[in-house]
């Protein structure tokens, strides 16, 4: 049996104007910006999906994806366009900063559960790492302090993997055995699964960071958003970081990827951690609250 010609034939490269239209659509819908120099990322994903569908004209596929009824097709394509690289405890200095922060929460007399959020969680390694850290620290306390961790991403496939919590043995390379013995169980000889006790504390859901205004998360104690914003333009990074700050509880910690935003400050945030870390703690009282309080005090004096 001979193969259909669309599988064996090389599809034509995107022209500059086709690339520009794809890039514009991708950026409008996901925030990710791909320059012409990195066009192979966009082209490889689009061509792969076109092959699956048996479409060999870039313009025809673009027209299909642009149809208002093509939400499902867009969701399929996203799976081929997003960069999902991740690891457990990917950037250790960031976790050291989170550890110090959690220790400070545990040293206080708080009773409210600790709530953490992993934004752009990919296949879940970051979310599970945060949950392992919290679980270890909370279990050393002599009182019960519940915690929850939410992982969000735009990719449904990545979220399904994250929820399953099954990883190949090689993904655990370099992790402390005290950690792996406690939080993973073997699935056959080649894979491990996150233990059910940790799974009870974690949930995953789809959130596009361009629609954070619709996300129900709020009053978060700890937010990790690493290796997502690097693909965004600066003005968009700032908008998203500001929205994350709104969702932080007073005193909460925001951890970004090193170098993901430079020469930027926020009136409600104080930088924390060592120089390898890009993390900020939200002030207990925001600039707006301070202003409102001083107005009320002034008003009270006048009366
Ligand atoms: C490189 S991974 C980072 C994973 C993890 N945070 C880490 O640092 O290891 C980037 C993730 O961001 C997700 N992503 C890209 N655009 C997004 C968007 N607009 N909204 C939510 N997630 C997005 C991708 O699907 C991908 O899983």
Tab-separated table of C-alpha atoms and ligand atoms in Angstrom:
chain	number	residue	atom	x	y	z
A	1	UNK	CA	0.000	0.000	0.000
A	2	UNK	CA	1.466	3.398	-0.935
A	3	UNK	CA	1.479	6.299	1.533
A	4	UNK	CA	-0.691	9.336	0.804
A	5	UNK	CA	1.448	11.990	-0.875
A	6	UNK	CA	0.837	14.547	1.930
A	7	UNK	CA	2.865	12.358	4.319
A	8	UNK	CA	5.879	11.907	2.081
A	9	UNK	CA	5.954	15.325	0.414
A	10	UNK	CA	7.808	18.124	2.160
A	11	UNK	CA	5.395	20.966	2.887
A	12	UNK	CA	6.539	24.365	1.611
A	13	UNK	CA	8.221	26.659	4.178
A	14	UNK	CA	6.078	29.492	5.503
A	15	UNK	CA	6.556	32.745	3.680
A	16	UNK	CA	7.343	35.812	5.782
A	17	UNK	CA	3.763	37.062	5.516
A	18	UNK	CA	2.318	33.644	6.477
A	19	UNK	CA	4.702	33.511	9.438
A	20	UNK	CA	3.631	37.018	10.506
A	21	UNK	CA	-0.042	36.030	10.433
A	22	UNK	CA	0.597	32.824	12.420
A	23	UNK	CA	2.793	34.641	14.918
A	24	UNK	CA	0.173	37.371	15.388
A	25	UNK	CA	-2.570	34.805	16.018
A	26	UNK	CA	-0.399	32.795	18.417
A	27	UNK	CA	0.596	35.908	20.352
A	28	UNK	CA	-2.953	37.295	20.480
A	29	UNK	CA	-4.268	34.032	21.903
A	30	UNK	CA	-1.425	32.905	24.176
A	31	UNK	CA	0.899	35.876	24.728
A	32	UNK	CA	3.911	33.933	23.406
A	33	UNK	CA	6.026	35.915	20.980
A	34	UNK	CA	8.159	34.039	18.448
A	35	UNK	CA	10.577	36.137	16.404
A	36	UNK	CA	11.343	35.380	12.747
A	37	UNK	CA	14.735	34.012	13.883
A	38	UNK	CA	12.940	31.246	15.817
A	39	UNK	CA	10.336	30.581	13.144
A	40	UNK	CA	11.250	26.879	13.040
A	41	UNK	CA	9.414	26.407	16.398
A	42	UNK	CA	6.184	27.774	14.950
A	43	UNK	CA	6.635	26.155	11.567
A	44	UNK	CA	7.423	22.686	12.986
A	45	UNK	CA	4.258	22.686	15.140
A	46	UNK	CA	1.979	24.010	12.421
A	47	UNK	CA	3.351	21.633	9.774
A	48	UNK	CA	3.047	18.639	12.099
A	49	UNK	CA	-0.622	19.380	12.659
A	50	UNK	CA	-1.216	20.090	8.948
A	51	UNK	CA	0.226	16.665	8.121
A	52	UNK	CA	-2.124	15.004	10.604
A	53	UNK	CA	-5.068	16.736	8.960
A	54	UNK	CA	-3.870	16.145	5.401
A	55	UNK	CA	-3.735	19.886	4.672
A	56	UNK	CA	-0.813	21.086	2.574
A	57	UNK	CA	-1.527	24.794	2.120
A	58	UNK	CA	-0.497	27.086	4.996
A	59	UNK	CA	-3.227	29.573	4.054
A	60	UNK	CA	-5.973	26.907	4.137
A	61	UNK	CA	-4.964	25.782	7.619
A	62	UNK	CA	-4.693	29.358	8.874
A	63	UNK	CA	-8.173	30.026	7.528
A	64	UNK	CA	-9.481	26.889	9.294
A	65	UNK	CA	-7.923	27.830	12.646
A	66	UNK	CA	-9.298	31.366	12.353
A	67	UNK	CA	-12.920	30.177	12.051
A	68	UNK	CA	-14.967	30.980	15.168
A	69	UNK	CA	-16.016	27.300	15.327
A	70	UNK	CA	-12.384	26.073	15.461
A	71	UNK	CA	-11.797	26.153	19.226
A	72	UNK	CA	-11.060	22.432	19.349
A	73	UNK	CA	-8.606	22.687	16.480
A	74	UNK	CA	-6.833	25.560	18.209
A	75	UNK	CA	-6.588	23.505	21.406
A	76	UNK	CA	-4.992	20.658	19.393
A	77	UNK	CA	-2.500	22.992	17.741
A	78	UNK	CA	-1.487	24.589	21.058
A	79	UNK	CA	-0.136	21.187	22.095
A	80	UNK	CA	2.447	21.424	19.311
A	81	UNK	CA	3.372	25.066	19.802
A	82	UNK	CA	4.034	25.408	23.529
A	83	UNK	CA	7.425	24.729	25.115
A	84	UNK	CA	6.859	22.332	28.016
A	85	UNK	CA	10.359	21.678	29.273
A	86	UNK	CA	10.379	21.282	33.061
A	87	UNK	CA	11.961	19.351	35.949
A	88	UNK	CA	11.327	18.554	39.600
A	89	UNK	CA	12.904	21.266	41.795
A	90	UNK	CA	14.144	22.920	38.607
A	91	UNK	CA	15.790	25.971	40.169
A	92	UNK	CA	16.985	25.013	43.656
A	93	UNK	CA	17.759	28.544	44.937
A	94	UNK	CA	14.105	29.462	44.251
A	95	UNK	CA	12.967	26.523	46.378
A	96	UNK	CA	15.392	27.594	49.141
A	97	UNK	CA	13.691	31.000	49.148
A	98	UNK	CA	10.263	29.339	49.232
A	99	UNK	CA	11.439	27.147	52.114
A	100	UNK	CA	12.523	30.172	54.179
A	101	UNK	CA	9.210	31.832	53.430
A	102	UNK	CA	7.157	28.772	54.450
A	103	UNK	CA	9.224	28.501	57.649
A	104	UNK	CA	8.233	32.093	58.471
A	105	UNK	CA	4.548	31.255	57.908
A	106	UNK	CA	4.820	28.207	60.139
A	107	UNK	CA	6.556	30.222	62.846
A	108	UNK	CA	3.545	32.558	63.004
A	109	UNK	CA	0.317	31.610	64.734
A	110	UNK	CA	-1.663	31.296	61.505
A	111	UNK	CA	-4.452	28.752	61.323
A	112	UNK	CA	-5.628	29.424	57.757
A	113	UNK	CA	-4.501	26.751	55.206
A	114	UNK	CA	-1.420	27.624	53.156
A	115	UNK	CA	-2.394	28.125	49.513
A	116	UNK	CA	0.120	27.849	46.685
A	117	UNK	CA	-0.164	28.236	42.899
A	118	UNK	CA	2.110	27.037	40.121
A	119	UNK	CA	1.374	29.179	37.038
A	120	UNK	CA	2.368	27.550	33.725
A	121	UNK	CA	2.908	24.216	35.462
A	122	UNK	CA	3.452	22.139	32.310
A	123	UNK	CA	3.399	18.396	33.146
A	124	UNK	CA	3.259	19.082	36.885
A	125	UNK	CA	6.841	18.705	38.114
A	126	UNK	CA	6.890	22.252	39.539
A	127	UNK	CA	3.499	21.838	41.233
A	128	UNK	CA	4.468	18.509	42.807
A	129	UNK	CA	7.809	19.970	43.937
A	130	UNK	CA	5.976	22.776	45.750
A	131	UNK	CA	3.606	20.230	47.303
A	132	UNK	CA	6.514	18.013	48.451
A	133	UNK	CA	8.259	20.978	50.048
A	134	UNK	CA	5.089	22.074	51.836
A	135	UNK	CA	4.218	18.549	52.932
A	136	UNK	CA	7.681	17.974	54.417
A	137	UNK	CA	7.660	21.262	56.299
A	138	UNK	CA	4.085	21.083	57.550
A	139	UNK	CA	4.529	17.503	58.795
A	140	UNK	CA	7.302	18.650	61.170
A	141	UNK	CA	4.844	20.888	63.043
A	142	UNK	CA	3.095	19.779	66.190
A	143	UNK	CA	-0.194	21.320	65.009
A	144	UNK	CA	-2.124	20.514	61.827
A	145	UNK	CA	-1.699	23.113	59.091
A	146	UNK	CA	-3.489	22.155	55.874
A	147	UNK	CA	-2.148	23.256	52.502
A	148	UNK	CA	-3.265	23.128	48.873
A	149	UNK	CA	-1.336	23.578	45.640
A	150	UNK	CA	-3.003	24.428	42.322
A	151	UNK	CA	-1.227	23.933	39.013
A	152	UNK	CA	-2.495	25.777	35.937
A	153	UNK	CA	-1.475	25.722	32.296
A	154	UNK	CA	-2.888	26.407	28.836
A	155	UNK	CA	-2.068	22.895	27.571
A	156	UNK	CA	-4.732	20.255	28.233
A	157	UNK	CA	-2.307	17.431	27.429
A	158	UNK	CA	0.256	18.742	29.905
A	159	UNK	CA	-2.454	19.084	32.562
A	160	UNK	CA	-3.676	15.517	31.969
A	161	UNK	CA	-0.104	14.259	32.464
A	162	UNK	CA	0.288	16.413	35.579
A	163	UNK	CA	-2.939	15.055	37.065
A	164	UNK	CA	-1.924	11.442	36.405
A	165	UNK	CA	1.330	12.157	38.211
A	166	UNK	CA	3.202	9.300	36.521
A	167	UNK	CA	6.797	9.940	35.409
A	168	UNK	CA	9.639	7.863	34.048
A	169	UNK	CA	12.273	6.874	36.631
A	170	UNK	CA	14.831	9.086	34.906
A	171	UNK	CA	12.829	12.215	35.869
A	172	UNK	CA	13.832	11.590	39.500
A	173	UNK	CA	17.550	11.718	38.729
A	174	UNK	CA	19.400	13.838	41.302
A	175	UNK	CA	16.507	14.025	43.780
A	176	UNK	CA	17.137	13.162	47.414
A	177	UNK	CA	16.105	9.549	48.171
A	178	UNK	CA	14.376	10.705	51.368
A	179	UNK	CA	12.071	12.671	49.070
A	180	UNK	CA	11.566	10.010	46.409
A	181	UNK	CA	10.945	7.238	48.981
A	182	UNK	CA	8.348	9.352	50.685
A	183	UNK	CA	6.414	10.828	47.768
A	184	UNK	CA	6.731	8.367	44.869
A	185	UNK	CA	5.713	4.766	44.388
A	186	UNK	CA	6.859	2.431	41.621
A	187	UNK	CA	4.615	1.667	38.670
A	188	UNK	CA	6.244	-1.356	37.026
A	189	UNK	CA	10.006	-1.132	36.595
A	190	UNK	CA	10.286	2.060	34.550
A	191	UNK	CA	7.878	4.545	36.057
A	192	UNK	CA	6.907	6.118	39.330
A	193	UNK	CA	3.692	7.697	40.498
A	194	UNK	CA	3.077	10.492	42.981
A	195	UNK	CA	1.719	8.966	46.190
A	196	UNK	CA	-2.036	9.305	46.847
A	197	UNK	CA	-1.513	11.316	50.057
A	198	UNK	CA	0.179	14.115	48.130
A	199	UNK	CA	-2.389	13.929	45.321
A	200	UNK	CA	-5.102	14.817	47.840
A	201	UNK	CA	-3.498	18.219	48.359
A	202	UNK	CA	-3.044	19.162	44.687
A	203	UNK	CA	-5.341	20.061	41.799
A	204	UNK	CA	-4.768	21.080	38.188
A	205	UNK	CA	-6.907	23.285	36.000
A	206	UNK	CA	-6.682	25.139	32.709
A	207	UNK	CA	-5.905	28.843	32.919
A	208	UNK	CA	-4.592	30.965	30.073
A	209	UNK	CA	-2.515	33.708	31.705
A	210	UNK	CA	-4.024	36.182	29.232
A	211	UNK	CA	-7.343	35.619	31.032
A	212	UNK	CA	-6.187	35.918	34.625
A	213	UNK	CA	-9.061	38.323	35.282
A	214	UNK	CA	-11.378	35.291	34.946
A	215	UNK	CA	-9.272	32.985	37.161
A	216	UNK	CA	-10.824	32.345	40.588
A	217	UNK	CA	-7.474	32.229	42.446
A	218	UNK	CA	-6.949	34.807	45.166
A	219	UNK	CA	-5.295	35.342	48.536
A	220	UNK	CA	-2.435	33.026	47.538
A	221	UNK	CA	0.458	32.643	49.976
A	222	UNK	CA	2.941	31.383	47.410
A	223	UNK	CA	2.970	31.789	43.621
A	224	UNK	CA	5.586	30.266	41.318
A	225	UNK	CA	5.577	31.532	37.732
A	226	UNK	CA	8.811	30.361	36.129
A	227	UNK	CA	9.893	29.911	32.515
A	228	UNK	CA	6.573	31.040	31.086
A	229	UNK	CA	6.958	34.796	30.808
A	230	UNK	CA	10.338	34.545	29.061
A	231	UNK	CA	8.415	34.001	25.816
A	232	UNK	CA	6.308	37.152	26.340
A	233	UNK	CA	6.976	40.772	25.426
A	234	UNK	CA	8.018	42.971	28.341
A	235	UNK	CA	4.785	45.013	28.511
A	236	UNK	CA	2.758	41.811	28.699
A	237	UNK	CA	5.044	40.293	31.360
A	238	UNK	CA	4.480	43.370	33.499
A	239	UNK	CA	0.684	43.214	33.072
A	240	UNK	CA	0.635	39.533	34.060
A	241	UNK	CA	2.989	39.963	37.016
A	242	UNK	CA	0.788	42.816	38.279
A	243	UNK	CA	-2.259	40.555	38.048
A	244	UNK	CA	-0.411	37.857	39.998
A	245	UNK	CA	0.492	40.425	42.666
A	246	UNK	CA	-3.235	41.215	43.056
A	247	UNK	CA	-3.824	37.522	43.728
A	248	UNK	CA	-1.151	37.308	46.442
A	249	UNK	CA	-2.196	37.442	50.087
A	250	UNK	CA	-0.622	40.211	52.180
A	251	UNK	CA	2.847	38.918	53.104
A	252	UNK	CA	2.697	36.349	50.246
A	253	UNK	CA	5.656	35.332	48.078
A	254	UNK	CA	5.898	35.566	44.273
A	255	UNK	CA	8.734	33.559	42.675
A	256	UNK	CA	9.603	34.256	39.028
A	257	UNK	CA	12.317	32.674	36.889
A	258	UNK	CA	15.726	34.342	37.194
A	259	UNK	CA	16.010	37.236	34.750
A	260	UNK	CA	12.355	37.089	33.703
A	261	UNK	CA	11.846	40.759	34.497
A	262	UNK	CA	14.557	43.356	35.017
A	263	UNK	CA	14.548	47.013	36.060
A	264	UNK	CA	11.040	46.685	37.395
A	265	UNK	CA	9.550	47.355	40.784
A	266	UNK	CA	6.102	47.374	42.328
A	267	UNK	CA	4.970	49.576	45.241
A	268	UNK	CA	3.480	46.581	47.089
A	269	UNK	CA	6.481	44.265	46.710
A	270	UNK	CA	9.857	43.859	48.366
A	271	UNK	CA	12.566	41.791	46.650
A	272	UNK	CA	13.715	38.785	48.706
A	273	UNK	CA	16.170	35.904	48.351
A	274	UNK	CA	19.733	35.761	47.063
A	275	UNK	CA	20.921	37.288	43.796
A	276	UNK	CA	20.272	34.062	41.856
A	277	UNK	CA	16.589	34.316	42.720
A	278	UNK	CA	13.868	36.609	41.396
A	279	UNK	CA	11.321	36.648	44.199
A	280	UNK	CA	9.184	39.288	45.884
A	281	UNK	CA	7.236	39.417	49.099
A	282	UNK	CA	4.008	41.390	49.176
A	283	UNK	CA	3.948	43.986	51.915
A	284	UNK	CA	1.520	43.305	54.748
A	285	UNK	CA	-0.105	46.627	53.949
A	286	UNK	CA	-0.302	47.689	50.287
A	287	UNK	CA	0.455	51.248	49.129
A	288	UNK	CA	-3.268	51.748	48.445
A	289	UNK	CA	-4.269	50.599	51.933
A	290	UNK	CA	-1.654	52.890	53.494
A	291	UNK	CA	-3.069	55.829	51.559
A	292	UNK	CA	-6.649	54.969	52.548
A	293	UNK	CA	-5.608	54.618	56.204
A	294	UNK	CA	-3.862	57.988	56.213
A	295	UNK	CA	-6.963	59.602	54.622
A	296	UNK	CA	-9.189	58.038	57.305
A	297	UNK	CA	-6.791	59.225	60.038
A	298	UNK	CA	-6.801	62.756	58.563
A	299	UNK	CA	-10.598	62.729	58.359
A	300	UNK	CA	-10.878	61.519	61.966
A	301	UNK	CA	-8.587	64.359	63.131
A	302	UNK	CA	-10.717	66.949	61.288
A	303	UNK	CA	-13.970	65.727	62.879
B	1	LIG	C1	8.698	25.903	29.822
B	1	LIG	S1	7.220	25.441	30.614
B	1	LIG	C2	7.569	25.915	32.279
B	1	LIG	C3	7.159	24.867	33.265
B	1	LIG	C4	7.513	25.170	34.725
B	1	LIG	N1	6.913	26.384	35.171
B	1	LIG	C5	8.997	25.223	34.924
B	1	LIG	O1	9.547	26.290	35.156
B	1	LIG	O2	9.638	24.177	34.847
B	1	LIG	C6	6.101	26.745	30.088
B	1	LIG	C7	4.645	26.361	30.258
B	1	LIG	O3	3.849	27.531	30.058
B	1	LIG	C8	2.664	27.141	29.409
B	1	LIG	N2	2.052	28.312	28.759
B	1	LIG	C9	2.425	28.957	27.635
B	1	LIG	N3	1.589	29.961	27.355
B	1	LIG	C10	0.666	29.964	28.336
B	1	LIG	C11	-0.462	30.776	28.605
B	1	LIG	N4	-0.818	31.793	27.803
B	1	LIG	N5	-1.199	30.504	29.706
B	1	LIG	C12	-0.860	29.481	30.534
B	1	LIG	N6	0.187	28.667	30.321
B	1	LIG	C13	0.949	28.913	29.237
B	1	LIG	C14	3.113	26.075	28.425
B	1	LIG	O4	2.044	25.246	28.018
B	1	LIG	C15	4.175	25.339	29.235
B	1	LIG	O5	3.629	24.227	29.875
